[in-house]
mmCIF file of N, CA and C in Angstrom:
data_model
loop_
_atom_site.group_PDB
_atom_site.id
_atom_site.type_symbol
_atom_site.label_atom_id
_atom_site.label_comp_id
_atom_site.label_asym_id
_atom_site.label_seq_id
_atom_site.Cartn_x
_atom_site.Cartn_y
_atom_site.Cartn_z
ATOM 1 N N MET A 1 -48.808 60.729 48.729
ATOM 2 C CA MET A 1 -48.834 61.327 47.091
ATOM 3 C C MET A 1 -47.590 61.933 47.173
ATOM 4 N N VAL A 2 -46.640 62.857 47.787
ATOM 5 C CA VAL A 2 -45.655 62.613 47.589
ATOM 6 C C VAL A 2 -44.517 61.338 47.440
ATOM 7 N N VAL A 3 -44.487 60.416 48.126
ATOM 8 C CA VAL A 3 -44.158 59.597 47.765
ATOM 9 C C VAL A 3 -44.817 57.915 46.440
ATOM 10 N N LEU A 4 -45.968 57.971 46.391
ATOM 11 C CA LEU A 4 -46.300 58.903 44.242
ATOM 12 C C LEU A 4 -44.557 58.985 43.059
ATOM 13 N N GLY A 5 -45.247 60.576 44.137
ATOM 14 C CA GLY A 5 -44.634 61.813 42.588
ATOM 15 C C GLY A 5 -42.702 61.490 43.242
ATOM 16 N N LEU A 6 -42.422 60.813 44.431
ATOM 17 C CA LEU A 6 -40.947 60.765 44.141
ATOM 18 C C LEU A 6 -40.407 59.451 42.852
ATOM 19 N N ALA A 7 -41.012 58.431 43.404
ATOM 20 C CA ALA A 7 -41.089 57.383 42.674
ATOM 21 C C ALA A 7 -41.119 57.814 40.371
ATOM 22 N N LEU A 8 -42.063 58.947 40.346
ATOM 23 C CA LEU A 8 -42.731 59.268 38.940
ATOM 24 C C LEU A 8 -41.118 59.430 38.677
ATOM 25 N N LEU A 9 -40.625 61.075 39.571
ATOM 26 C CA LEU A 9 -39.750 62.101 39.593
ATOM 27 C C LEU A 9 -38.177 60.649 38.921
ATOM 28 N N LEU A 10 -38.535 60.089 40.037
ATOM 29 C CA LEU A 10 -37.010 58.850 39.686
ATOM 30 C C LEU A 10 -37.101 58.229 38.470
ATOM 31 N N ALA A 11 -38.461 57.361 38.139
ATOM 32 C CA ALA A 11 -38.119 57.432 36.961
ATOM 33 C C ALA A 11 -38.345 57.890 35.981
ATOM 34 N N ALA A 12 -38.918 59.082 35.286
ATOM 35 C CA ALA A 12 -38.357 60.345 34.376
ATOM 36 C C ALA A 12 -37.427 60.456 34.466
ATOM 37 N N LEU A 13 -36.082 60.101 35.424
ATOM 38 C CA LEU A 13 -34.846 60.768 35.519
ATOM 39 C C LEU A 13 -34.703 59.365 34.945
ATOM 40 N N SER A 14 -34.311 58.063 34.933
ATOM 41 C CA SER A 14 -34.433 57.014 35.166
ATOM 42 C C SER A 14 -34.175 57.160 33.681
ATOM 43 N N THR A 15 -35.321 57.148 33.174
ATOM 44 C CA THR A 15 -36.188 56.893 31.492
ATOM 45 C C THR A 15 -35.453 58.494 30.806
ATOM 46 N N ARG A 16 -35.795 59.435 30.717
ATOM 47 C CA ARG A 16 -35.590 60.063 30.048
ATOM 48 C C ARG A 16 -33.705 61.428 30.523
ATOM 49 N N VAL A 17 -33.151 61.134 30.987
ATOM 50 C CA VAL A 17 -32.262 61.306 31.512
ATOM 51 C C VAL A 17 -30.845 60.863 31.177
ATOM 52 N N MET A 18 -30.899 59.609 32.427
ATOM 53 C CA MET A 18 -29.564 59.176 32.125
ATOM 54 C C MET A 18 -29.274 57.722 31.206
ATOM 55 N N LEU A 19 -30.676 56.976 30.372
ATOM 56 C CA LEU A 19 -31.013 56.396 29.721
ATOM 57 C C LEU A 19 -30.104 56.731 28.041
ATOM 58 N N PRO A 20 -30.156 58.096 27.683
ATOM 59 C CA PRO A 20 -29.784 58.509 27.202
ATOM 60 C C PRO A 20 -28.328 59.014 27.213
ATOM 61 N N ALA A 21 -28.389 59.456 28.127
ATOM 62 C CA ALA A 21 -26.396 60.212 28.793
ATOM 63 C C ALA A 21 -26.490 58.803 28.229
ATOM 64 N N ALA A 22 -26.520 57.827 28.985
ATOM 65 C CA ALA A 22 -25.266 56.395 29.115
ATOM 66 C C ALA A 22 -25.311 55.514 28.227
ATOM 67 N N GLN A 23 -26.489 55.554 26.884
ATOM 68 C CA GLN A 23 -26.740 55.256 25.325
ATOM 69 C C GLN A 23 -25.480 56.785 24.303
ATOM 70 N N HIS A 24 -25.805 57.766 25.070
ATOM 71 C CA HIS A 24 -24.877 58.270 23.972
ATOM 72 C C HIS A 24 -23.328 58.315 24.262
ATOM 73 N N LEU A 25 -23.234 57.854 25.788
ATOM 74 C CA LEU A 25 -21.285 58.180 26.783
ATOM 75 C C LEU A 25 -20.780 56.418 25.314
ATOM 76 N N ARG A 26 -21.408 55.161 25.238
ATOM 77 C CA ARG A 26 -22.084 54.060 24.295
ATOM 78 C C ARG A 26 -21.244 53.894 23.346
ATOM 79 N N SER A 27 -22.391 55.186 22.346
ATOM 80 C CA SER A 27 -22.290 55.326 21.106
ATOM 81 C C SER A 27 -20.408 56.388 20.482
ATOM 82 N N PHE A 28 -19.835 56.245 20.847
ATOM 83 C CA PHE A 28 -18.285 56.305 21.327
ATOM 84 C C PHE A 28 -17.474 55.401 21.335
ATOM 85 N N ARG A 29 -18.207 53.967 21.042
ATOM 86 C CA ARG A 29 -17.115 52.796 21.504
ATOM 87 C C ARG A 29 -15.842 53.045 20.299
ATOM 88 N N ASP A 30 -16.758 52.690 19.423
ATOM 89 C CA ASP A 30 -15.861 53.054 17.553
ATOM 90 C C ASP A 30 -15.320 54.195 17.413
ATOM 91 N N GLY A 31 -15.264 55.583 18.299
ATOM 92 C CA GLY A 31 -14.542 56.507 18.111
ATOM 93 C C GLY A 31 -13.038 56.265 17.745
ATOM 94 N N GLU A 32 -12.235 57.674 17.843
ATOM 95 C CA GLU A 32 -10.961 58.103 17.075
ATOM 96 C C GLU A 32 -10.647 57.934 18.997
ATOM 97 N N ARG A 33 -9.360 57.236 19.220
ATOM 98 C CA ARG A 33 -9.054 57.064 20.550
ATOM 99 C C ARG A 33 -7.825 57.984 20.070
ATOM 100 N N ALA A 34 -7.414 59.175 21.487
ATOM 101 C CA ALA A 34 -6.425 60.171 21.386
ATOM 102 C C ALA A 34 -5.586 60.035 22.790
ATOM 103 N N PRO A 35 -4.739 60.465 23.748
ATOM 104 C CA PRO A 35 -4.083 61.320 24.588
ATOM 105 C C PRO A 35 -4.888 61.950 25.463
ATOM 106 N N ALA A 36 -5.624 62.521 25.813
ATOM 107 C CA ALA A 36 -6.355 63.824 26.607
ATOM 108 C C ALA A 36 -4.858 64.837 27.867
ATOM 109 N N THR A 37 -5.674 65.984 27.773
ATOM 110 C CA THR A 37 -5.874 66.379 29.548
ATOM 111 C C THR A 37 -6.835 67.044 29.867
ATOM 112 N N LEU A 38 -7.042 67.090 31.862
ATOM 113 C CA LEU A 38 -7.952 67.738 32.153
ATOM 114 C C LEU A 38 -7.964 68.636 31.556
ATOM 115 N N HIS A 39 -8.339 69.722 31.111
ATOM 116 C CA HIS A 39 -8.259 71.284 31.145
ATOM 117 C C HIS A 39 -8.759 71.899 31.911
ATOM 118 N N THR A 40 -10.505 70.798 32.267
ATOM 119 C CA THR A 40 -11.400 72.672 32.706
ATOM 120 C C THR A 40 -12.011 71.264 34.373
ATOM 121 N N ARG A 41 -12.135 71.662 34.969
ATOM 122 C CA ARG A 41 -12.380 71.147 36.131
ATOM 123 C C ARG A 41 -13.524 71.256 36.378
ATOM 124 N N GLY A 42 -14.888 70.557 36.897
ATOM 125 C CA GLY A 42 -15.799 70.451 37.465
ATOM 126 C C GLY A 42 -16.829 69.419 38.081
ATOM 127 N N SER A 43 -17.663 69.551 38.076
ATOM 128 C CA SER A 43 -18.155 68.638 38.389
ATOM 129 C C SER A 43 -18.602 67.061 36.566
ATOM 130 N N CYS A 44 -17.826 67.481 36.931
ATOM 131 C CA CYS A 44 -18.031 66.075 35.336
ATOM 132 C C CYS A 44 -19.058 65.269 34.468
ATOM 133 N N PHE A 45 -19.964 65.020 36.163
ATOM 134 C CA PHE A 45 -20.864 64.374 35.688
ATOM 135 C C PHE A 45 -21.912 64.691 34.967
ATOM 136 N N LEU A 46 -22.117 66.108 35.719
ATOM 137 C CA LEU A 46 -23.305 67.778 34.995
ATOM 138 C C LEU A 46 -22.803 67.603 33.529
ATOM 139 N N GLY A 47 -21.616 67.458 32.771
ATOM 140 C CA GLY A 47 -21.123 67.799 31.872
ATOM 141 C C GLY A 47 -20.550 68.505 32.037
ATOM 142 N N ARG A 48 -19.480 69.200 33.049
ATOM 143 C CA ARG A 48 -18.883 70.197 33.517
ATOM 144 C C ARG A 48 -17.330 70.385 32.985
ATOM 145 N N CYS A 49 -16.813 69.657 32.419
ATOM 146 C CA CYS A 49 -15.206 69.516 31.890
ATOM 147 C C CYS A 49 -14.698 69.348 30.495
ATOM 148 N N GLN A 50 -13.986 69.970 30.607
ATOM 149 C CA GLN A 50 -13.307 70.040 28.949
ATOM 150 C C GLN A 50 -11.750 69.418 29.516
ATOM 151 N N VAL A 51 -11.687 69.028 28.601
ATOM 152 C CA VAL A 51 -10.404 67.985 27.697
ATOM 153 C C VAL A 51 -9.718 68.133 26.586
ATOM 154 N N GLU A 52 -8.462 68.495 26.356
ATOM 155 C CA GLU A 52 -7.438 69.162 25.423
ATOM 156 C C GLU A 52 -6.871 67.634 24.849
ATOM 157 N N PHE A 53 -6.868 67.975 23.580
ATOM 158 C CA PHE A 53 -6.212 66.902 22.988
ATOM 159 C C PHE A 53 -5.554 67.634 21.244
ATOM 160 N N GLU A 54 -5.512 66.303 20.851
ATOM 161 C CA GLU A 54 -4.745 66.854 19.284
ATOM 162 C C GLU A 54 -5.619 65.567 18.281
ATOM 163 N N ALA A 55 -6.254 66.335 17.851
ATOM 164 C CA ALA A 55 -7.488 65.975 16.558
ATOM 165 C C ALA A 55 -7.080 66.450 14.935
ATOM 166 N N ASP A 56 -6.292 65.194 13.885
ATOM 167 C CA ASP A 56 -5.907 65.745 12.805
ATOM 168 C C ASP A 56 -5.419 67.127 12.793
ATOM 169 N N GLY A 57 -4.238 67.162 14.468
ATOM 170 C CA GLY A 57 -3.191 68.079 13.727
ATOM 171 C C GLY A 57 -3.495 69.826 14.383
ATOM 172 N N ARG A 58 -5.042 69.731 14.985
ATOM 173 C CA ARG A 58 -4.983 70.608 15.357
ATOM 174 C C ARG A 58 -5.131 70.635 16.799
ATOM 175 N N THR A 59 -5.068 71.790 18.544
ATOM 176 C CA THR A 59 -5.442 71.738 19.013
ATOM 177 C C THR A 59 -6.915 71.694 19.301
ATOM 178 N N VAL A 60 -8.022 71.034 19.988
ATOM 179 C CA VAL A 60 -9.213 70.662 20.852
ATOM 180 C C VAL A 60 -9.234 70.803 21.999
ATOM 181 N N VAL A 61 -10.141 71.252 22.335
ATOM 182 C CA VAL A 61 -10.623 71.634 23.448
ATOM 183 C C VAL A 61 -12.704 71.009 23.474
ATOM 184 N N ALA A 62 -12.873 69.890 24.471
ATOM 185 C CA ALA A 62 -14.222 69.326 24.544
ATOM 186 C C ALA A 62 -14.348 68.979 25.536
ATOM 187 N N ASP A 63 -15.855 69.758 25.484
ATOM 188 C CA ASP A 63 -16.601 68.624 26.575
ATOM 189 C C ASP A 63 -17.054 66.969 26.600
ATOM 190 N N LEU A 64 -16.392 67.457 27.940
ATOM 191 C CA LEU A 64 -16.698 66.144 28.486
ATOM 192 C C LEU A 64 -17.916 65.745 28.610
ATOM 193 N N PRO A 65 -18.834 64.615 27.865
ATOM 194 C CA PRO A 65 -20.860 65.352 28.235
ATOM 195 C C PRO A 65 -21.126 64.242 29.538
ATOM 196 N N VAL A 66 -22.488 64.952 29.576
ATOM 197 C CA VAL A 66 -23.278 64.108 31.220
ATOM 198 C C VAL A 66 -23.080 62.943 31.588
ATOM 199 N N GLY A 67 -22.609 62.716 32.321
ATOM 200 C CA GLY A 67 -23.080 61.617 33.069
ATOM 201 C C GLY A 67 -21.973 60.444 32.613
ATOM 202 N N SER A 68 -20.764 60.885 32.574
ATOM 203 C CA SER A 68 -19.363 60.868 32.573
ATOM 204 C C SER A 68 -18.576 60.674 34.111
ATOM 205 N N GLY A 69 -18.053 59.448 34.738
ATOM 206 C CA GLY A 69 -17.822 59.266 35.868
ATOM 207 C C GLY A 69 -16.304 59.756 36.273
ATOM 208 N N PHE A 70 -16.166 60.593 36.584
ATOM 209 C CA PHE A 70 -14.874 61.229 36.851
ATOM 210 C C PHE A 70 -14.833 61.228 37.640
ATOM 211 N N GLY A 71 -13.579 61.555 39.206
ATOM 212 C CA GLY A 71 -12.815 61.699 40.913
ATOM 213 C C GLY A 71 -12.510 62.893 39.899
ATOM 214 N N LYS A 72 -12.153 63.452 41.435
ATOM 215 C CA LYS A 72 -11.845 64.925 41.237
ATOM 216 C C LYS A 72 -10.598 64.805 40.822
ATOM 217 N N GLN A 73 -9.690 65.406 39.930
ATOM 218 C CA GLN A 73 -8.824 65.513 39.449
ATOM 219 C C GLN A 73 -7.981 66.874 39.363
ATOM 220 N N SER A 74 -7.030 67.345 39.115
ATOM 221 C CA SER A 74 -6.655 68.820 39.132
ATOM 222 C C SER A 74 -6.515 68.927 37.146
ATOM 223 N N VAL A 75 -6.300 70.070 36.707
ATOM 224 C CA VAL A 75 -6.197 70.322 36.141
ATOM 225 C C VAL A 75 -5.106 70.033 35.398
ATOM 226 N N GLY A 76 -4.145 69.286 34.091
ATOM 227 C CA GLY A 76 -3.489 68.869 33.903
ATOM 228 C C GLY A 76 -3.516 67.128 33.438
ATOM 229 N N HIS A 77 -4.627 66.337 34.948
ATOM 230 C CA HIS A 77 -4.349 65.018 34.100
ATOM 231 C C HIS A 77 -4.431 64.269 33.182
ATOM 232 N N ARG A 78 -4.088 63.733 33.255
ATOM 233 C CA ARG A 78 -3.053 62.806 31.713
ATOM 234 C C ARG A 78 -5.062 61.411 31.657
ATOM 235 N N MET A 79 -5.271 61.027 30.453
ATOM 236 C CA MET A 79 -5.949 60.745 30.206
ATOM 237 C C MET A 79 -5.938 59.747 29.129
ATOM 238 N N THR A 80 -6.958 58.970 28.569
ATOM 239 C CA THR A 80 -7.310 58.486 27.482
ATOM 240 C C THR A 80 -8.684 58.646 26.603
ATOM 241 N N ILE A 81 -8.921 59.316 25.163
ATOM 242 C CA ILE A 81 -10.246 60.289 25.348
ATOM 243 C C ILE A 81 -10.920 58.825 24.108
ATOM 244 N N ARG A 82 -12.501 58.598 24.216
ATOM 245 C CA ARG A 82 -12.484 58.740 22.428
ATOM 246 C C ARG A 82 -13.550 59.705 21.626
ATOM 247 N N TYR A 83 -13.362 60.227 20.817
ATOM 248 C CA TYR A 83 -14.199 60.966 19.924
ATOM 249 C C TYR A 83 -14.511 61.308 18.703
ATOM 250 N N HIS A 84 -15.496 61.357 17.859
ATOM 251 C CA HIS A 84 -16.180 60.976 16.667
ATOM 252 C C HIS A 84 -15.596 61.726 15.563
ATOM 253 N N ALA A 85 -14.657 61.960 14.608
ATOM 254 C CA ALA A 85 -14.279 61.851 13.549
ATOM 255 C C ALA A 85 -14.170 63.537 13.252
ATOM 256 N N ASP A 86 -15.490 63.473 12.504
ATOM 257 C CA ASP A 86 -16.416 64.095 12.391
ATOM 258 C C ASP A 86 -17.370 65.780 13.321
ATOM 259 N N ASP A 87 -17.473 65.152 14.409
ATOM 260 C CA ASP A 87 -17.696 66.397 15.421
ATOM 261 C C ASP A 87 -16.714 65.748 17.040
ATOM 262 N N PRO A 88 -14.980 66.611 16.609
ATOM 263 C CA PRO A 88 -14.216 66.516 18.330
ATOM 264 C C PRO A 88 -15.073 67.603 19.122
ATOM 265 N N GLU A 89 -15.491 68.004 18.981
ATOM 266 C CA GLU A 89 -16.031 69.122 19.987
ATOM 267 C C GLU A 89 -16.268 67.931 21.169
ATOM 268 N N VAL A 90 -16.616 66.563 21.072
ATOM 269 C CA VAL A 90 -17.381 66.180 22.171
ATOM 270 C C VAL A 90 -15.906 64.496 22.019
ATOM 271 N N ALA A 91 -15.886 65.172 23.703
ATOM 272 C CA ALA A 91 -15.131 63.480 23.877
ATOM 273 C C ALA A 91 -15.386 62.916 25.037
ATOM 274 N N VAL A 92 -15.058 61.794 25.296
ATOM 275 C CA VAL A 92 -15.353 60.619 26.357
ATOM 276 C C VAL A 92 -14.568 59.651 26.744
ATOM 277 N N ARG A 93 -13.975 60.085 28.236
ATOM 278 C CA ARG A 93 -12.976 58.831 28.581
ATOM 279 C C ARG A 93 -13.075 57.593 27.737
ATOM 280 N N GLU A 94 -12.511 56.833 27.357
ATOM 281 C CA GLU A 94 -12.117 55.839 27.470
ATOM 282 C C GLU A 94 -13.464 54.647 28.404
ATOM 283 N N GLU A 95 -12.561 55.124 29.975
ATOM 284 C CA GLU A 95 -13.457 54.807 31.433
ATOM 285 C C GLU A 95 -15.039 54.510 31.293
ATOM 286 N N ASP A 96 -15.453 55.757 30.914
ATOM 287 C CA ASP A 96 -16.968 55.619 29.874
ATOM 288 C C ASP A 96 -17.568 55.247 28.906
ATOM 289 N N VAL A 97 -17.116 54.959 28.053
ATOM 290 C CA VAL A 97 -17.478 54.236 26.716
ATOM 291 C C VAL A 97 -18.638 53.340 26.949
ATOM 292 N N ASP A 98 -18.859 52.517 28.238
ATOM 293 C CA ASP A 98 -19.594 51.524 28.025
ATOM 294 C C ASP A 98 -20.871 52.051 29.441
ATOM 295 N N GLY A 99 -20.753 53.421 29.302
ATOM 296 C CA GLY A 99 -21.628 53.705 29.888
ATOM 297 C C GLY A 99 -21.750 54.728 31.028
ATOM 298 N N GLY A 100 -20.284 55.016 31.800
ATOM 299 C CA GLY A 100 -20.085 55.739 32.740
ATOM 300 C C GLY A 100 -21.607 55.604 33.986
ATOM 301 N N GLY A 101 -20.982 56.619 34.440
ATOM 302 C CA GLY A 101 -21.345 56.927 35.632
ATOM 303 C C GLY A 101 -22.867 56.942 35.193
ATOM 304 N N ALA A 102 -23.583 57.102 33.949
ATOM 305 C CA ALA A 102 -25.352 58.077 33.270
ATOM 306 C C ALA A 102 -25.016 56.575 33.834
ATOM 307 N N ALA A 103 -25.164 55.425 33.411
ATOM 308 C CA ALA A 103 -25.575 53.724 33.676
ATOM 309 C C ALA A 103 -26.118 53.758 34.932
ATOM 310 N N VAL A 104 -24.750 53.770 35.862
ATOM 311 C CA VAL A 104 -24.962 53.743 36.923
ATOM 312 C C VAL A 104 -26.121 54.627 37.402
ATOM 313 N N ALA A 105 -27.038 55.641 36.963
ATOM 314 C CA ALA A 105 -27.731 56.397 37.900
ATOM 315 C C ALA A 105 -28.744 55.744 37.387
ATOM 316 N N ALA A 106 -28.561 55.605 36.228
ATOM 317 C CA ALA A 106 -29.834 54.938 34.890
ATOM 318 C C ALA A 106 -30.355 53.945 36.478
ATOM 319 N N VAL A 107 -29.510 52.883 36.862
ATOM 320 C CA VAL A 107 -29.699 51.973 37.052
ATOM 321 C C VAL A 107 -30.496 52.199 38.932
ATOM 322 N N LEU A 108 -29.685 53.469 39.935
ATOM 323 C CA LEU A 108 -30.089 52.444 40.357
ATOM 324 C C LEU A 108 -31.385 53.653 40.691
ATOM 325 N N SER A 109 -31.654 55.657 40.138
ATOM 326 C CA SER A 109 -32.772 56.045 40.367
ATOM 327 C C SER A 109 -33.681 54.400 39.334
ATOM 328 N N GLY A 110 -33.576 54.195 38.572
ATOM 329 C CA GLY A 110 -34.915 52.789 37.887
ATOM 330 C C GLY A 110 -34.540 52.659 39.359
ATOM 331 N N GLY A 111 -34.314 51.361 40.041
ATOM 332 C CA GLY A 111 -34.052 50.663 41.068
ATOM 333 C C GLY A 111 -35.140 51.319 42.241
ATOM 334 N N ALA A 112 -34.744 52.599 42.742
ATOM 335 C CA ALA A 112 -35.715 53.540 43.971
ATOM 336 C C ALA A 112 -36.741 53.888 43.515
ATOM 337 N N ALA A 113 -37.238 53.694 41.816
ATOM 338 C CA ALA A 113 -38.362 54.164 41.778
ATOM 339 C C ALA A 113 -39.831 53.141 41.838
ATOM 340 N N LEU A 114 -38.741 51.633 40.941
ATOM 341 C CA LEU A 114 -39.876 50.677 41.688
ATOM 342 C C LEU A 114 -39.977 49.561 43.014
ATOM 343 N N LEU A 115 -38.774 50.550 43.948
ATOM 344 C CA LEU A 115 -39.558 50.113 45.137
ATOM 345 C C LEU A 115 -40.113 51.394 45.752
ATOM 346 N N PHE A 116 -40.399 52.930 45.033
ATOM 347 C CA PHE A 116 -41.032 53.237 46.280
ATOM 348 C C PHE A 116 -42.755 53.033 45.426
ATOM 349 N N LEU A 117 -42.774 53.246 43.658
ATOM 350 C CA LEU A 117 -44.210 53.020 43.213
ATOM 351 C C LEU A 117 -45.005 51.709 44.313
ATOM 352 N N PRO A 118 -44.291 50.405 44.631
ATOM 353 C CA PRO A 118 -45.430 49.947 44.963
ATOM 354 C C PRO A 118 -45.590 50.133 46.379
ATOM 355 N N LEU A 119 -44.658 50.529 47.045
ATOM 356 C CA LEU A 119 -45.309 51.038 48.740
ATOM 357 C C LEU A 119 -46.607 52.651 48.427
ATOM 358 N N SER A 120 -46.150 52.728 47.616
ATOM 359 C CA SER A 120 -47.101 53.991 47.376
ATOM 360 C C SER A 120 -48.194 53.994 46.845
ATOM 361 N N VAL A 121 -48.744 52.880 46.065
ATOM 362 C CA VAL A 121 -49.823 52.596 45.146
ATOM 363 C C VAL A 121 -50.043 51.307 46.989
ATOM 364 N N GLY A 122 -49.523 50.658 47.675
ATOM 365 C CA GLY A 122 -50.269 49.988 48.625
ATOM 366 C C GLY A 122 -50.978 51.421 49.721
ATOM 367 N N HIS A 123 -50.233 51.907 50.406
ATOM 368 C CA HIS A 123 -50.656 53.507 50.584
ATOM 369 C C HIS A 123 -52.070 53.812 50.221
ATOM 370 N N LEU A 124 -51.754 54.296 49.103
ATOM 371 C CA LEU A 124 -53.173 54.744 48.034
ATOM 372 C C LEU A 124 -54.330 53.586 49.017
ATOM 373 N N VAL A 125 -54.024 52.581 48.399
ATOM 374 C CA VAL A 125 -55.315 51.500 48.332
ATOM 375 C C VAL A 125 -55.479 51.088 49.617
ATOM 376 N N TYR A 126 -55.223 51.443 50.650
ATOM 377 C CA TYR A 126 -55.292 50.953 52.127
ATOM 378 C C TYR A 126 -56.085 52.805 52.061
ATOM 379 N N VAL A 127 -55.384 54.341 51.875
ATOM 380 C CA VAL A 127 -55.967 54.446 52.445
ATOM 381 C C VAL A 127 -57.555 54.814 52.155
ATOM 382 N N LEU A 128 -58.159 54.328 50.595
ATOM 383 C CA LEU A 128 -59.169 54.745 49.857
ATOM 384 C C LEU A 128 -60.057 53.014 50.424
ATOM 385 N N ARG A 129 -58.642 52.064 51.617
ATOM 386 C CA ARG A 129 -60.116 51.104 52.334
ATOM 387 C C ARG A 129 -60.660 51.692 53.755
ATOM 388 N N GLN A 130 -59.386 52.532 53.701
ATOM 389 C CA GLN A 130 -59.802 53.946 55.542
ATOM 390 C C GLN A 130 -61.219 54.354 54.713
ATOM 391 N N ARG A 131 -61.187 55.132 54.018
ATOM 392 C CA ARG A 131 -62.330 56.203 53.468
ATOM 393 C C ARG A 131 -63.345 54.838 53.316
ATOM 394 N N ARG A 132 -63.238 54.443 52.695
ATOM 395 C CA ARG A 132 -64.501 53.467 52.690
ATOM 396 C C ARG A 132 -65.359 52.816 53.636
ATOM 397 N N ALA A 133 -64.501 52.479 54.346
ATOM 398 C CA ALA A 133 -64.760 51.798 56.307
ATOM 399 C C ALA A 133 -65.543 53.125 56.017
ATOM 400 N N ASP A 134 -65.208 54.292 56.979
ATOM 401 C CA ASP A 134 -65.394 54.833 57.071
ATOM 402 C C ASP A 134 -66.939 56.009 57.167
ATOM 403 N N ALA A 135 -66.733 55.633 55.289
ATOM 404 C CA ALA A 135 -68.209 55.787 54.698
ATOM 405 C C ALA A 135 -69.585 55.253 55.146
ATOM 406 N N VAL A 136 -69.116 53.721 55.435
ATOM 407 C CA VAL A 136 -70.525 52.917 55.668
ATOM 408 C C VAL A 136 -70.519 52.352 56.916
ATOM 409 N N PRO A 137 -72.227 52.487 56.618
ATOM 410 C CA PRO A 137 -72.243 53.141 58.392
ATOM 411 C C PRO A 137 -72.707 52.210 59.158
ATOM 412 N N GLY A 138 -72.133 51.374 60.280
ATOM 413 C CA GLY A 138 -72.075 50.052 61.252
ATOM 414 C C GLY A 138 -73.463 50.527 61.868
ATOM 415 N N PRO A 139 -73.566 49.037 62.028
ATOM 416 C CA PRO A 139 -75.378 48.835 62.793
ATOM 417 C C PRO A 139 -75.240 49.730 64.465
ATOM 418 N N GLN A 140 -76.686 49.853 64.269
ATOM 419 C CA GLN A 140 -76.648 50.674 65.184
ATOM 420 C C GLN A 140 -78.041 50.003 65.827
ATOM 421 N N HIS A 141 -78.165 49.954 67.058
ATOM 422 C CA HIS A 141 -78.199 49.221 68.557
ATOM 423 C C HIS A 141 -79.559 50.317 69.278
#
């Protein structure tokens, strides 16, 4: 049952969290390009990084969304970002507009779910057959 629960959890992670995050990152493909500087360092994959850039003549500090694939860089690191002109409060590194780390995580967690699901079903079938064999009385002498 634990393996089945793990398979379902990984499948939910892939379909409910990582795939939408990857689609959100892809929505910036046609966004405005701008040079930016890493403003706040954190776990970018979890959406805890911020970048600073100029948009329409004003300085904007924008969040990098969940699923951003970003290594350990220090504050002040330069990069190119994309943002939607109507909402510059969220930006995406140009390297992430194809899905970033979220796409990789979706594939890995989905693949792991596909691995664990048949294992758990196979084990469940085995246990049910064992119970049935134990319940059927054998020939008595």
